[in-house]
Coordinates of C-alpha atoms and ligand atoms in Angstrom, one line a residue:
X837 CA 0.0 0.0 0.0
X838 CA 1.3 3.4 -0.9
X839 CA 2.3 5.7 2.0
X840 CA 1.6 9.0 0.2
X841 CA -1.5 10.1 -1.6
X842 CA -2.5 13.4 -3.2
X843 CA -5.8 15.1 -3.7
X844 CA -7.2 18.2 -5.3
X845 CA -10.2 20.4 -4.4
X846 CA -12.1 23.3 -5.9
X847 CA -15.0 25.4 -4.8
X848 CA -16.7 28.6 -5.9
X849 CA -19.3 30.7 -4.1
X850 CA -21.2 33.8 -5.2
X851 CA -20.6 37.2 -3.4
X852 CA -23.5 39.2 -2.0
X853 CA -23.9 42.2 0.3
X854 CA -24.9 41.5 3.9
X855 CA -22.8 38.4 4.4
X856 CA -19.5 37.9 6.2
X857 CA -16.5 37.0 4.1
X858 CA -14.8 34.0 5.6
X859 CA -11.7 32.6 3.9
X860 CA -9.7 29.7 5.5
X861 CA -11.6 30.3 8.8
X862 CA -10.6 34.0 8.9
X863 CA -13.1 36.8 8.6
X864 CA -11.9 39.3 6.0
X865 CA -13.2 42.9 6.1
X866 CA -15.2 43.5 2.9
X867 CA -18.5 45.0 1.8
X868 CA -19.6 41.6 0.4
X869 CA -19.5 38.1 1.7
X870 CA -20.0 34.6 0.2
X871 CA -23.4 33.0 -0.1
X872 CA -24.0 29.4 0.7
X873 CA -25.9 26.9 2.8
X874 CA -23.0 26.8 5.2
X875 CA -20.8 29.9 6.0
X876 CA -19.6 29.5 2.4
X877 CA -15.9 29.4 3.2
X878 CA -14.6 28.4 -0.2
X879 CA -11.0 27.9 1.0
X880 CA -12.0 25.4 3.7
X881 CA -14.3 23.7 1.3
X882 CA -11.6 23.3 -1.3
X883 CA -9.1 22.1 1.3
X884 CA -11.6 19.6 2.7
X885 CA -12.3 18.1 -0.8
X886 CA -8.6 17.8 -1.5
X887 CA -8.0 15.9 1.8
X888 CA -11.1 13.7 1.2
X889 CA -10.1 13.0 -2.3
X890 CA -6.6 12.0 -1.3
X891 CA -8.1 9.6 1.2
X892 CA -10.5 8.1 -1.3
X893 CA -13.5 9.3 0.8
X894 CA -16.8 10.9 -0.4
X895 CA -16.6 14.7 -1.1
X896 CA -18.1 17.4 1.2
X897 CA -21.2 17.6 -1.0
X898 CA -21.8 14.0 0.0
X899 CA -20.8 14.3 3.6
X900 CA -22.6 17.6 4.3
X901 CA -25.4 17.9 1.7
X902 CA -27.0 21.4 1.3
X903 CA -30.3 19.6 1.4
X904 CA -29.7 18.7 5.1
X905 CA -30.8 21.4 7.5
X906 CA -28.1 20.2 9.9
X907 CA -25.5 22.0 7.8
X908 CA -27.4 25.3 7.4
X909 CA -25.0 28.2 8.3
X910 CA -22.5 25.5 9.4
X911 CA -19.2 26.8 10.6
X912 CA -16.7 25.4 8.0
X913 CA -14.0 25.1 10.7
X914 CA -16.2 22.5 12.4
X915 CA -16.8 20.8 9.0
X916 CA -13.0 20.7 8.6
X917 CA -12.6 19.1 12.0
X918 CA -15.1 16.4 10.9
X919 CA -13.2 15.9 7.7
X920 CA -9.9 15.5 9.5
X921 CA -11.5 12.9 11.7
X922 CA -12.7 11.0 8.6
X923 CA -9.3 11.2 7.1
X924 CA -7.7 10.0 10.3
X925 CA -10.2 7.2 10.7
X926 CA -9.2 6.1 7.1
X927 CA -5.6 5.8 8.4
X928 CA -4.1 9.0 7.0
X929 CA -2.7 12.3 8.3
X930 CA -2.2 15.5 6.3
X931 CA 1.4 16.3 5.2
X932 CA 0.9 19.7 3.4
X933 CA -1.7 21.7 1.6
X934 CA -1.4 24.4 -1.0
X935 CA -4.2 26.7 -2.0
X936 CA -4.9 29.4 -4.6
X937 CA -7.6 31.8 -3.8
X938 CA -9.1 33.4 -6.9
X939 CA -10.7 36.8 -6.0
X940 CA -10.8 40.2 -7.6
X941 CA -11.6 42.0 -4.4
X942 CA -10.7 42.5 -1.6
X943 CA -7.0 42.4 -2.1
X944 CA -5.9 39.4 -0.2
X945 CA -2.2 40.1 0.1
X946 CA -2.5 41.7 3.5
X947 CA -4.6 38.7 4.8
X948 CA -2.6 35.8 3.4
X949 CA -0.5 35.3 6.6
X950 CA -3.6 35.1 8.8
X951 CA -5.3 32.7 6.4
X952 CA -2.1 30.5 6.4
X953 CA -1.9 30.5 10.2
X954 CA -5.6 29.6 10.5
X955 CA -5.2 26.7 8.0
X956 CA -2.1 25.4 9.8
X957 CA -4.0 25.5 13.1
X958 CA -7.1 23.9 11.8
X959 CA -5.1 21.1 10.0
X960 CA -2.6 20.7 12.9
X961 CA 0.3 21.4 10.5
X962 CA 3.3 23.7 10.8
X963 CA 2.9 26.9 8.8
X964 CA 5.7 25.8 6.5
X965 CA 3.4 23.0 5.4
X966 CA 0.7 25.4 4.2
X967 CA 0.9 27.5 1.1
X968 CA -1.6 30.3 0.4
X969 CA -1.6 32.2 -2.9
X970 CA -4.0 34.8 -4.1
X971 CA -4.8 35.7 -7.7
X972 CA -7.2 38.1 -9.4
X973 CA -9.0 37.3 -12.7
X974 CA -7.7 40.4 -14.5
X975 CA -11.2 42.0 -14.3
X976 CA -12.9 39.4 -16.6
X977 CA -15.4 36.7 -16.0
X978 CA -17.6 36.2 -13.0
X979 CA -14.6 36.3 -10.6
X980 CA -13.0 39.3 -12.3
X981 CA -16.2 41.3 -12.0
X982 CA -16.6 40.5 -8.4
X983 CA -19.6 38.1 -8.6
X984 CA -17.8 35.2 -7.0
X985 CA -14.6 33.9 -5.3
X986 CA -13.1 30.5 -6.0
X987 CA -10.4 28.4 -4.5
X988 CA -8.2 25.5 -5.7
X989 CA -6.5 23.3 -3.2
X990 CA -3.9 20.5 -3.3
X991 CA -3.2 18.2 -0.4
X992 CA -0.7 15.5 0.3
X993 CA -1.5 12.9 3.0
X994 CA 0.5 10.0 4.4
X995 CA -0.5 6.7 5.9
X996 CA -0.4 7.4 9.6
Ligands
MG1334 MG1 -18.7 25.3 -0.9

């Protein structure tokens, strides 16, 4: 059996006024936030799917369906904790994660360090095992015109 496995994750949520903007478990000051059944933290959702995919487990849409009232306004930090438990129960532990946040606004440069620290804490990793990058969409498309924020994540896990 292989000792190391990789996974990828992706998520996108629409932006709307009157919502908090949560990225990687960190609240970012902005005049818009992400809409979703849960708190719509695209970064944690992408990271969770990367970890679940690496472990060969069902994705977060299967584990926490938006048709289930139990997950309404769910704190994605708690969902991440549940995902870690599933990954651990499957015999794996995270090694590192790397994410790309795709947002036109707000500018995420000043927030990347906090997001990185939050991800490291949630995943029980050293910060050097967490990468956080931010990109704009050069003003084009749904992301570039500020209608949505997306995130890609890659994860490596090892057999514990
Ligand atoms: Mg999501």
